[in-house]
Amino acid sequence: MIDLGDRHPLDEATVGSFRARGHAVVRGLASPSELAELAPPIVELGTTHAWDTRPLEERDTYGKAFLQSFNLHRADERIRTFVFAPRFAEVAARLLGVQSVRLYHDQGLFKEPGGGPTPWHQDGFYWPLPAERMVTMWMPLVDVPPEIGTMTFASGSHLLTDLRGTRISDESQELFASELRARGLPLDSHGPLAAGDATFHAGWVVHSAPGNPTDRMRPVMTVIYVDADARVADVIRPGQELDHEVWIGGLAPGSPLGDRRNPVLWPV
Ligand code: SIN
Ligand code: NI
């Protein structure tokens, strides 16, 4: 029985890179044999439980970027093992520099054959929590070759508190493209990744991904972690309302998070 309970070595350079640039890669975080057991249910449910399965041409830019599924850990014990992995959560806690992290939620992000690019955006736009205390693990379940490509990050953009955009859309793409140009921020990618490698990105880092011109699906599983002591933020943007209701149960601003919706994943 796989439990992903051991700790993964993490060097100081990786932690330093995450803090300074807002992203880092951790290679070999899950092994081929672990993925052989845990990836198939994610790949299956990530497709059947996607919230928008209309043909690609009927979807908007955001919809074309990926098939999106949420909190798959509730549907399958093996997916729960993956999402609740102490090994992954401990890395998240160390990168954030906190004692303990909770689950915000998990998401399958499957870029389909012919799927569009993921426009420049910041995840924190949607979150009713202090996004500077949050990190997303993005783990491909298959090898991602150069022709599909992984995310590009605007390094250091997570530290710029005056750099804020809008929901994921053609508009966010345009706005951030011109802001990033004007500010001269370096654009970095970790290049092709193997299944089981993972990138971690900060809640406010601006990021994007290329479209998928191949005939192969790009199944990626993400887990979003939040400092366990974070309090609910004021809901100041319409984009936060859905997340506030669905992922933290509409808790009042200033409240601590609850264990049922947002369990502590590290320490176990
Ligand atoms: C992607 O999977 O293409 C983008 C993921 C993200 O925006 O976090
Ligand atoms: Ni994102």
mmCIF file of C-alpha atoms and ligand atoms in Angstrom:
data_model
loop_
_atom_site.group_PDB
_atom_site.id
_atom_site.type_symbol
_atom_site.label_atom_id
_atom_site.label_comp_id
_atom_site.label_asym_id
_atom_site.label_seq_id
_atom_site.Cartn_x
_atom_site.Cartn_y
_atom_site.Cartn_z
ATOM 1 C CA MET A 1 0.000 0.000 0.000
ATOM 2 C CA ILE A 2 1.526 3.318 -1.101
ATOM 3 C CA ASP A 3 1.435 6.089 1.501
ATOM 4 C CA LEU A 4 3.851 8.789 0.191
ATOM 5 C CA GLY A 5 4.768 9.332 3.831
ATOM 6 C CA ASP A 6 8.530 9.757 3.574
ATOM 7 C CA ARG A 7 10.292 13.113 3.217
ATOM 8 C CA HIS A 8 11.829 14.290 -0.033
ATOM 9 C CA PRO A 9 15.260 15.952 0.113
ATOM 10 C CA LEU A 10 15.024 19.636 -0.719
ATOM 11 C CA ASP A 11 18.118 21.789 -1.032
ATOM 12 C CA GLU A 12 18.406 25.380 0.106
ATOM 13 C CA ALA A 13 18.863 26.564 -3.499
ATOM 14 C CA THR A 14 15.376 25.286 -4.348
ATOM 15 C CA VAL A 15 13.876 27.036 -1.340
ATOM 16 C CA GLY A 16 15.805 30.218 -2.177
ATOM 17 C CA SER A 17 14.672 30.091 -5.783
ATOM 18 C CA PHE A 18 11.053 29.702 -4.739
ATOM 19 C CA ARG A 19 11.224 32.671 -2.390
ATOM 20 C CA ALA A 20 13.051 34.956 -4.851
ATOM 21 C CA ARG A 21 11.462 33.901 -8.130
ATOM 22 C CA GLY A 22 8.070 32.587 -6.992
ATOM 23 C CA HIS A 23 8.518 29.123 -8.480
ATOM 24 C CA ALA A 24 10.751 26.064 -8.225
ATOM 25 C CA VAL A 25 11.049 22.599 -9.691
ATOM 26 C CA VAL A 26 11.332 19.450 -7.583
ATOM 27 C CA ARG A 27 12.296 16.513 -9.745
ATOM 28 C CA GLY A 28 11.341 12.931 -8.967
ATOM 29 C CA LEU A 29 8.875 13.873 -6.237
ATOM 30 C CA ALA A 30 6.752 10.836 -7.110
ATOM 31 C CA SER A 31 8.280 7.656 -8.502
ATOM 32 C CA PRO A 32 7.174 5.729 -11.600
ATOM 33 C CA SER A 33 5.888 2.857 -9.447
ATOM 34 C CA GLU A 34 3.884 5.237 -7.236
ATOM 35 C CA LEU A 35 2.370 6.890 -10.292
ATOM 36 C CA ALA A 36 1.638 3.499 -11.865
ATOM 37 C CA GLU A 37 -0.756 2.931 -8.973
ATOM 38 C CA LEU A 38 -2.059 6.437 -8.275
ATOM 39 C CA ALA A 39 -2.226 8.157 -11.676
ATOM 40 C CA PRO A 40 -4.814 5.942 -13.471
ATOM 41 C CA PRO A 41 -7.788 6.997 -11.294
ATOM 42 C CA ILE A 42 -6.762 10.652 -11.610
ATOM 43 C CA VAL A 43 -6.515 10.353 -15.378
ATOM 44 C CA GLU A 44 -9.891 8.645 -15.534
ATOM 45 C CA LEU A 45 -11.836 10.902 -13.156
ATOM 46 C CA GLY A 46 -10.053 14.033 -14.368
ATOM 47 C CA THR A 47 -11.744 13.400 -17.675
ATOM 48 C CA THR A 48 -15.147 12.095 -16.585
ATOM 49 C CA HIS A 49 -15.549 14.646 -13.735
ATOM 50 C CA ALA A 50 -14.442 17.708 -15.725
ATOM 51 C CA TRP A 51 -16.931 20.531 -15.238
ATOM 52 C CA ASP A 52 -16.982 21.721 -18.857
ATOM 53 C CA THR A 53 -16.821 18.958 -21.453
ATOM 54 C CA ARG A 54 -18.308 20.835 -24.396
ATOM 55 C CA PRO A 55 -16.345 20.513 -27.652
ATOM 56 C CA LEU A 56 -13.230 22.711 -27.560
ATOM 57 C CA GLU A 57 -14.558 25.098 -30.206
ATOM 58 C CA GLU A 58 -17.592 25.958 -28.056
ATOM 59 C CA ARG A 59 -15.476 27.028 -25.070
ATOM 60 C CA ASP A 60 -13.947 30.429 -24.332
ATOM 61 C CA THR A 61 -10.188 30.987 -23.984
ATOM 62 C CA TYR A 62 -10.147 29.826 -20.346
ATOM 63 C CA GLY A 63 -12.234 26.758 -21.208
ATOM 64 C CA LYS A 64 -9.995 25.830 -24.131
ATOM 65 C CA ALA A 65 -6.909 25.822 -21.881
ATOM 66 C CA PHE A 66 -7.787 22.613 -20.038
ATOM 67 C CA LEU A 67 -10.340 20.152 -18.773
ATOM 68 C CA GLN A 68 -10.693 21.196 -15.153
ATOM 69 C CA SER A 69 -11.855 18.946 -12.324
ATOM 70 C CA PHE A 70 -11.990 19.695 -8.618
ATOM 71 C CA ASN A 71 -11.405 17.858 -5.346
ATOM 72 C CA LEU A 72 -11.073 14.477 -7.008
ATOM 73 C CA HIS A 73 -9.649 13.191 -3.693
ATOM 74 C CA ARG A 74 -13.217 12.914 -2.470
ATOM 75 C CA ALA A 75 -14.102 10.423 -5.195
ATOM 76 C CA ASP A 76 -11.334 7.851 -4.873
ATOM 77 C CA GLU A 77 -9.127 6.527 -2.060
ATOM 78 C CA ARG A 78 -6.016 6.380 -4.278
ATOM 79 C CA ILE A 79 -6.483 9.997 -5.328
ATOM 80 C CA ARG A 80 -6.828 10.885 -1.664
ATOM 81 C CA THR A 81 -3.474 9.201 -1.032
ATOM 82 C CA PHE A 82 -1.947 11.418 -3.722
ATOM 83 C CA VAL A 83 -3.555 14.679 -2.617
ATOM 84 C CA PHE A 84 -2.965 14.074 1.102
ATOM 85 C CA ALA A 85 0.654 12.965 0.525
ATOM 86 C CA PRO A 86 2.755 14.140 3.506
ATOM 87 C CA ARG A 87 5.778 14.103 1.178
ATOM 88 C CA PHE A 88 4.241 16.724 -1.112
ATOM 89 C CA ALA A 89 2.763 18.791 1.724
ATOM 90 C CA GLU A 90 6.065 18.936 3.588
ATOM 91 C CA VAL A 91 7.752 20.376 0.488
ATOM 92 C CA ALA A 92 4.982 22.983 0.270
ATOM 93 C CA ALA A 93 5.462 23.916 3.947
ATOM 94 C CA ARG A 94 9.231 24.254 3.545
ATOM 95 C CA LEU A 95 8.925 26.414 0.453
ATOM 96 C CA LEU A 96 6.435 28.682 2.200
ATOM 97 C CA GLY A 97 8.559 28.658 5.353
ATOM 98 C CA VAL A 98 5.663 27.641 7.605
ATOM 99 C CA GLN A 99 5.207 24.913 10.204
ATOM 100 C CA SER A 100 2.028 23.484 8.825
ATOM 101 C CA VAL A 101 -0.112 23.518 5.687
ATOM 102 C CA ARG A 102 -3.729 22.762 4.911
ATOM 103 C CA LEU A 103 -5.373 21.673 1.697
ATOM 104 C CA TYR A 104 -7.145 24.482 -0.109
ATOM 105 C CA HIS A 105 -8.345 22.190 -2.889
ATOM 106 C CA ASP A 106 -7.050 19.957 -5.652
ATOM 107 C CA GLN A 107 -7.546 20.370 -9.371
ATOM 108 C CA GLY A 108 -6.974 18.196 -12.403
ATOM 109 C CA LEU A 109 -5.750 20.395 -15.275
ATOM 110 C CA PHE A 110 -5.728 18.308 -18.434
ATOM 111 C CA LYS A 111 -4.634 20.113 -21.552
ATOM 112 C CA GLU A 112 -6.352 18.276 -24.377
ATOM 113 C CA PRO A 113 -4.991 17.556 -27.853
ATOM 114 C CA GLY A 114 -5.434 20.860 -29.654
ATOM 115 C CA GLY A 115 -6.071 22.641 -26.330
ATOM 116 C CA GLY A 116 -5.314 26.357 -26.227
ATOM 117 C CA PRO A 117 -2.654 28.243 -24.294
ATOM 118 C CA THR A 118 -3.193 29.097 -20.645
ATOM 119 C CA PRO A 119 -3.268 32.919 -20.608
ATOM 120 C CA TRP A 120 -1.048 34.910 -18.240
ATOM 121 C CA HIS A 121 -2.737 35.101 -14.853
ATOM 122 C CA GLN A 122 -2.265 35.007 -11.078
ATOM 123 C CA ASP A 123 -4.054 32.222 -9.152
ATOM 124 C CA GLY A 124 -4.410 34.502 -6.137
ATOM 125 C CA PHE A 125 -6.976 36.577 -7.995
ATOM 126 C CA TYR A 126 -9.582 33.915 -7.148
ATOM 127 C CA TRP A 127 -8.635 33.060 -3.589
ATOM 128 C CA PRO A 128 -10.410 34.394 -0.489
ATOM 129 C CA LEU A 129 -7.222 33.869 1.500
ATOM 130 C CA PRO A 130 -3.801 35.573 1.764
ATOM 131 C CA ALA A 131 -2.359 34.228 -1.507
ATOM 132 C CA GLU A 132 1.190 35.142 -0.447
ATOM 133 C CA ARG A 133 0.870 32.257 2.018
ATOM 134 C CA MET A 134 -0.238 29.775 -0.634
ATOM 135 C CA VAL A 135 1.492 27.536 -3.126
ATOM 136 C CA THR A 136 0.364 25.222 -5.901
ATOM 137 C CA MET A 137 2.039 21.932 -6.710
ATOM 138 C CA TRP A 138 1.706 21.122 -10.427
ATOM 139 C CA MET A 139 2.630 17.509 -11.242
ATOM 140 C CA PRO A 140 2.362 15.991 -14.711
ATOM 141 C CA LEU A 141 1.199 12.372 -14.715
ATOM 142 C CA VAL A 142 2.915 11.693 -18.053
ATOM 143 C CA ASP A 143 6.184 13.014 -19.441
ATOM 144 C CA VAL A 144 5.718 16.513 -20.882
ATOM 145 C CA PRO A 145 7.946 16.923 -23.947
ATOM 146 C CA PRO A 146 9.121 20.262 -25.390
ATOM 147 C CA GLU A 147 6.428 20.244 -28.063
ATOM 148 C CA ILE A 148 3.722 20.388 -25.370
ATOM 149 C CA GLY A 149 5.667 22.523 -22.923
ATOM 150 C CA THR A 150 5.291 23.386 -19.268
ATOM 151 C CA MET A 151 4.515 26.656 -17.532
ATOM 152 C CA THR A 152 6.368 29.932 -17.967
ATOM 153 C CA PHE A 153 6.720 32.132 -14.886
ATOM 154 C CA ALA A 154 7.446 35.837 -14.587
ATOM 155 C CA SER A 155 10.169 35.510 -11.979
ATOM 156 C CA GLY A 156 9.784 37.855 -9.043
ATOM 157 C CA SER A 157 6.287 38.956 -10.045
ATOM 158 C CA HIS A 158 4.848 37.458 -6.826
ATOM 159 C CA LEU A 159 6.624 40.183 -4.833
ATOM 160 C CA LEU A 160 5.118 43.091 -6.769
ATOM 161 C CA THR A 161 2.061 44.067 -4.765
ATOM 162 C CA ASP A 162 1.058 46.670 -7.345
ATOM 163 C CA LEU A 163 0.881 44.056 -10.107
ATOM 164 C CA ARG A 164 -2.668 42.749 -10.103
ATOM 165 C CA GLY A 165 -4.792 41.608 -13.005
ATOM 166 C CA THR A 166 -8.093 40.075 -13.778
ATOM 167 C CA ARG A 167 -9.672 36.642 -14.275
ATOM 168 C CA ILE A 168 -8.008 34.164 -16.681
ATOM 169 C CA SER A 169 -8.974 35.451 -20.106
ATOM 170 C CA ASP A 170 -7.778 37.179 -23.271
ATOM 171 C CA GLU A 171 -7.872 40.333 -21.161
ATOM 172 C CA SER A 172 -5.496 38.959 -18.485
ATOM 173 C CA GLN A 173 -3.182 37.747 -21.249
ATOM 174 C CA GLU A 174 -3.030 41.190 -22.814
ATOM 175 C CA LEU A 175 -2.736 43.089 -19.565
ATOM 176 C CA PHE A 176 0.044 40.972 -18.080
ATOM 177 C CA ALA A 177 1.925 40.660 -21.390
ATOM 178 C CA SER A 178 2.229 44.427 -21.557
ATOM 179 C CA GLU A 179 2.970 44.827 -17.804
ATOM 180 C CA LEU A 180 5.671 42.154 -17.904
ATOM 181 C CA ARG A 181 7.248 43.784 -20.942
ATOM 182 C CA ALA A 182 7.156 47.208 -19.330
ATOM 183 C CA ARG A 183 8.656 45.959 -16.074
ATOM 184 C CA GLY A 184 11.261 43.769 -17.784
ATOM 185 C CA LEU A 185 10.646 40.755 -15.573
ATOM 186 C CA PRO A 186 12.546 37.591 -16.542
ATOM 187 C CA LEU A 187 10.360 34.851 -18.027
ATOM 188 C CA ASP A 188 11.495 31.400 -16.945
ATOM 189 C CA SER A 189 10.394 27.832 -17.524
ATOM 190 C CA HIS A 190 11.680 24.589 -16.044
ATOM 191 C CA GLY A 191 11.477 22.993 -19.498
ATOM 192 C CA PRO A 192 10.265 19.482 -20.219
ATOM 193 C CA LEU A 193 9.252 17.526 -17.132
ATOM 194 C CA ALA A 194 9.034 13.799 -16.486
ATOM 195 C CA ALA A 195 5.982 12.226 -14.917
ATOM 196 C CA GLY A 196 6.374 12.655 -11.150
ATOM 197 C CA ASP A 197 8.465 15.823 -11.370
ATOM 198 C CA ALA A 198 6.628 18.841 -9.977
ATOM 199 C CA THR A 199 6.776 22.579 -10.093
ATOM 200 C CA PHE A 200 5.606 24.683 -7.171
ATOM 201 C CA HIS A 201 4.380 28.216 -7.775
ATOM 202 C CA ALA A 202 3.487 31.047 -5.453
ATOM 203 C CA GLY A 203 -0.055 32.382 -5.260
ATOM 204 C CA TRP A 204 0.794 35.745 -6.822
ATOM 205 C CA VAL A 205 3.370 34.719 -9.419
ATOM 206 C CA VAL A 206 2.244 35.538 -12.959
ATOM 207 C CA HIS A 207 2.302 32.418 -15.139
ATOM 208 C CA SER A 208 1.115 30.956 -18.421
ATOM 209 C CA ALA A 209 1.446 27.765 -20.475
ATOM 210 C CA PRO A 210 1.566 27.060 -24.197
ATOM 211 C CA GLY A 211 -1.198 25.265 -26.097
ATOM 212 C CA ASN A 212 -1.020 21.564 -26.855
ATOM 213 C CA PRO A 213 -0.467 21.056 -30.587
ATOM 214 C CA THR A 214 -0.033 17.264 -30.224
ATOM 215 C CA ASP A 215 -2.599 14.472 -30.307
ATOM 216 C CA ARG A 216 -1.762 13.509 -26.703
ATOM 217 C CA MET A 217 -3.518 14.612 -23.534
ATOM 218 C CA ARG A 218 -1.397 16.460 -20.941
ATOM 219 C CA PRO A 219 -2.851 15.292 -17.614
ATOM 220 C CA VAL A 220 -1.571 17.354 -14.691
ATOM 221 C CA MET A 221 -2.681 17.070 -11.081
ATOM 222 C CA THR A 222 -2.401 20.087 -8.840
ATOM 223 C CA VAL A 223 -2.705 20.481 -5.082
ATOM 224 C CA ILE A 224 -3.085 23.932 -3.577
ATOM 225 C CA TYR A 225 -1.710 24.414 -0.066
ATOM 226 C CA VAL A 226 -2.241 27.237 2.378
ATOM 227 C CA ASP A 227 -0.416 28.105 5.597
ATOM 228 C CA ALA A 228 -2.509 26.281 8.214
ATOM 229 C CA ASP A 229 -2.722 29.452 10.334
ATOM 230 C CA ALA A 230 -3.945 31.701 7.511
ATOM 231 C CA ARG A 231 -7.203 33.541 8.163
ATOM 232 C CA VAL A 232 -9.999 34.173 5.703
ATOM 233 C CA ALA A 233 -9.433 37.389 3.742
ATOM 234 C CA ASP A 234 -11.950 40.045 2.818
ATOM 235 C CA VAL A 235 -13.768 39.151 -0.371
ATOM 236 C CA ILE A 236 -13.033 42.218 -2.473
ATOM 237 C CA ARG A 237 -13.316 40.890 -6.039
ATOM 238 C CA PRO A 238 -16.262 39.135 -7.709
ATOM 239 C CA GLY A 239 -13.757 36.467 -8.837
ATOM 240 C CA GLN A 240 -13.340 35.358 -5.196
ATOM 241 C CA GLU A 241 -17.004 34.762 -4.431
ATOM 242 C CA LEU A 242 -17.336 31.279 -5.880
ATOM 243 C CA ASP A 243 -14.111 30.080 -4.252
ATOM 244 C CA HIS A 244 -15.202 31.586 -0.940
ATOM 245 C CA GLU A 245 -18.444 29.641 -1.003
ATOM 246 C CA VAL A 246 -17.186 26.372 -2.434
ATOM 247 C CA TRP A 247 -13.705 25.825 -0.993
ATOM 248 C CA ILE A 248 -13.926 27.353 2.478
ATOM 249 C CA GLY A 249 -17.653 27.162 3.117
ATOM 250 C CA GLY A 250 -18.315 30.910 3.133
ATOM 251 C CA LEU A 251 -16.422 31.497 6.413
ATOM 252 C CA ALA A 252 -16.403 35.079 7.675
ATOM 253 C CA PRO A 253 -13.322 37.221 7.010
ATOM 254 C CA GLY A 254 -10.797 36.782 9.822
ATOM 255 C CA SER A 255 -11.916 33.213 10.618
ATOM 256 C CA PRO A 256 -9.462 30.342 10.825
ATOM 257 C CA LEU A 257 -9.994 27.544 8.320
ATOM 258 C CA GLY A 258 -11.917 24.422 9.308
ATOM 259 C CA ASP A 259 -10.566 20.880 9.368
ATOM 260 C CA ARG A 260 -13.352 19.279 7.372
ATOM 261 C CA ARG A 261 -13.009 21.299 4.184
ATOM 262 C CA ASN A 262 -9.376 22.278 4.604
ATOM 263 C CA PRO A 263 -7.600 19.497 6.514
ATOM 264 C CA VAL A 264 -4.059 19.859 7.782
ATOM 265 C CA LEU A 265 -1.804 17.838 5.436
ATOM 266 C CA TRP A 266 1.486 18.592 7.178
ATOM 267 C CA PRO A 267 2.540 17.701 9.817
ATOM 268 C CA VAL A 268 0.530 14.483 9.894
HETATM 269 C C1 SIN B 1 -1.760 24.862 -16.889
HETATM 270 O O1 SIN B 1 -1.827 23.746 -16.376
HETATM 271 O O2 SIN B 1 -1.731 25.023 -18.121
HETATM 272 C C2 SIN B 1 -1.717 26.073 -16.038
HETATM 273 C C3 SIN B 1 -1.736 25.782 -14.587
HETATM 274 C C4 SIN B 1 -1.933 26.988 -13.733
HETATM 275 O O3 SIN B 1 -2.331 28.016 -14.211
HETATM 276 O O4 SIN B 1 -1.714 26.930 -12.514
HETATM 277 NI NI NI B 2 -2.602 29.268 -12.514
#
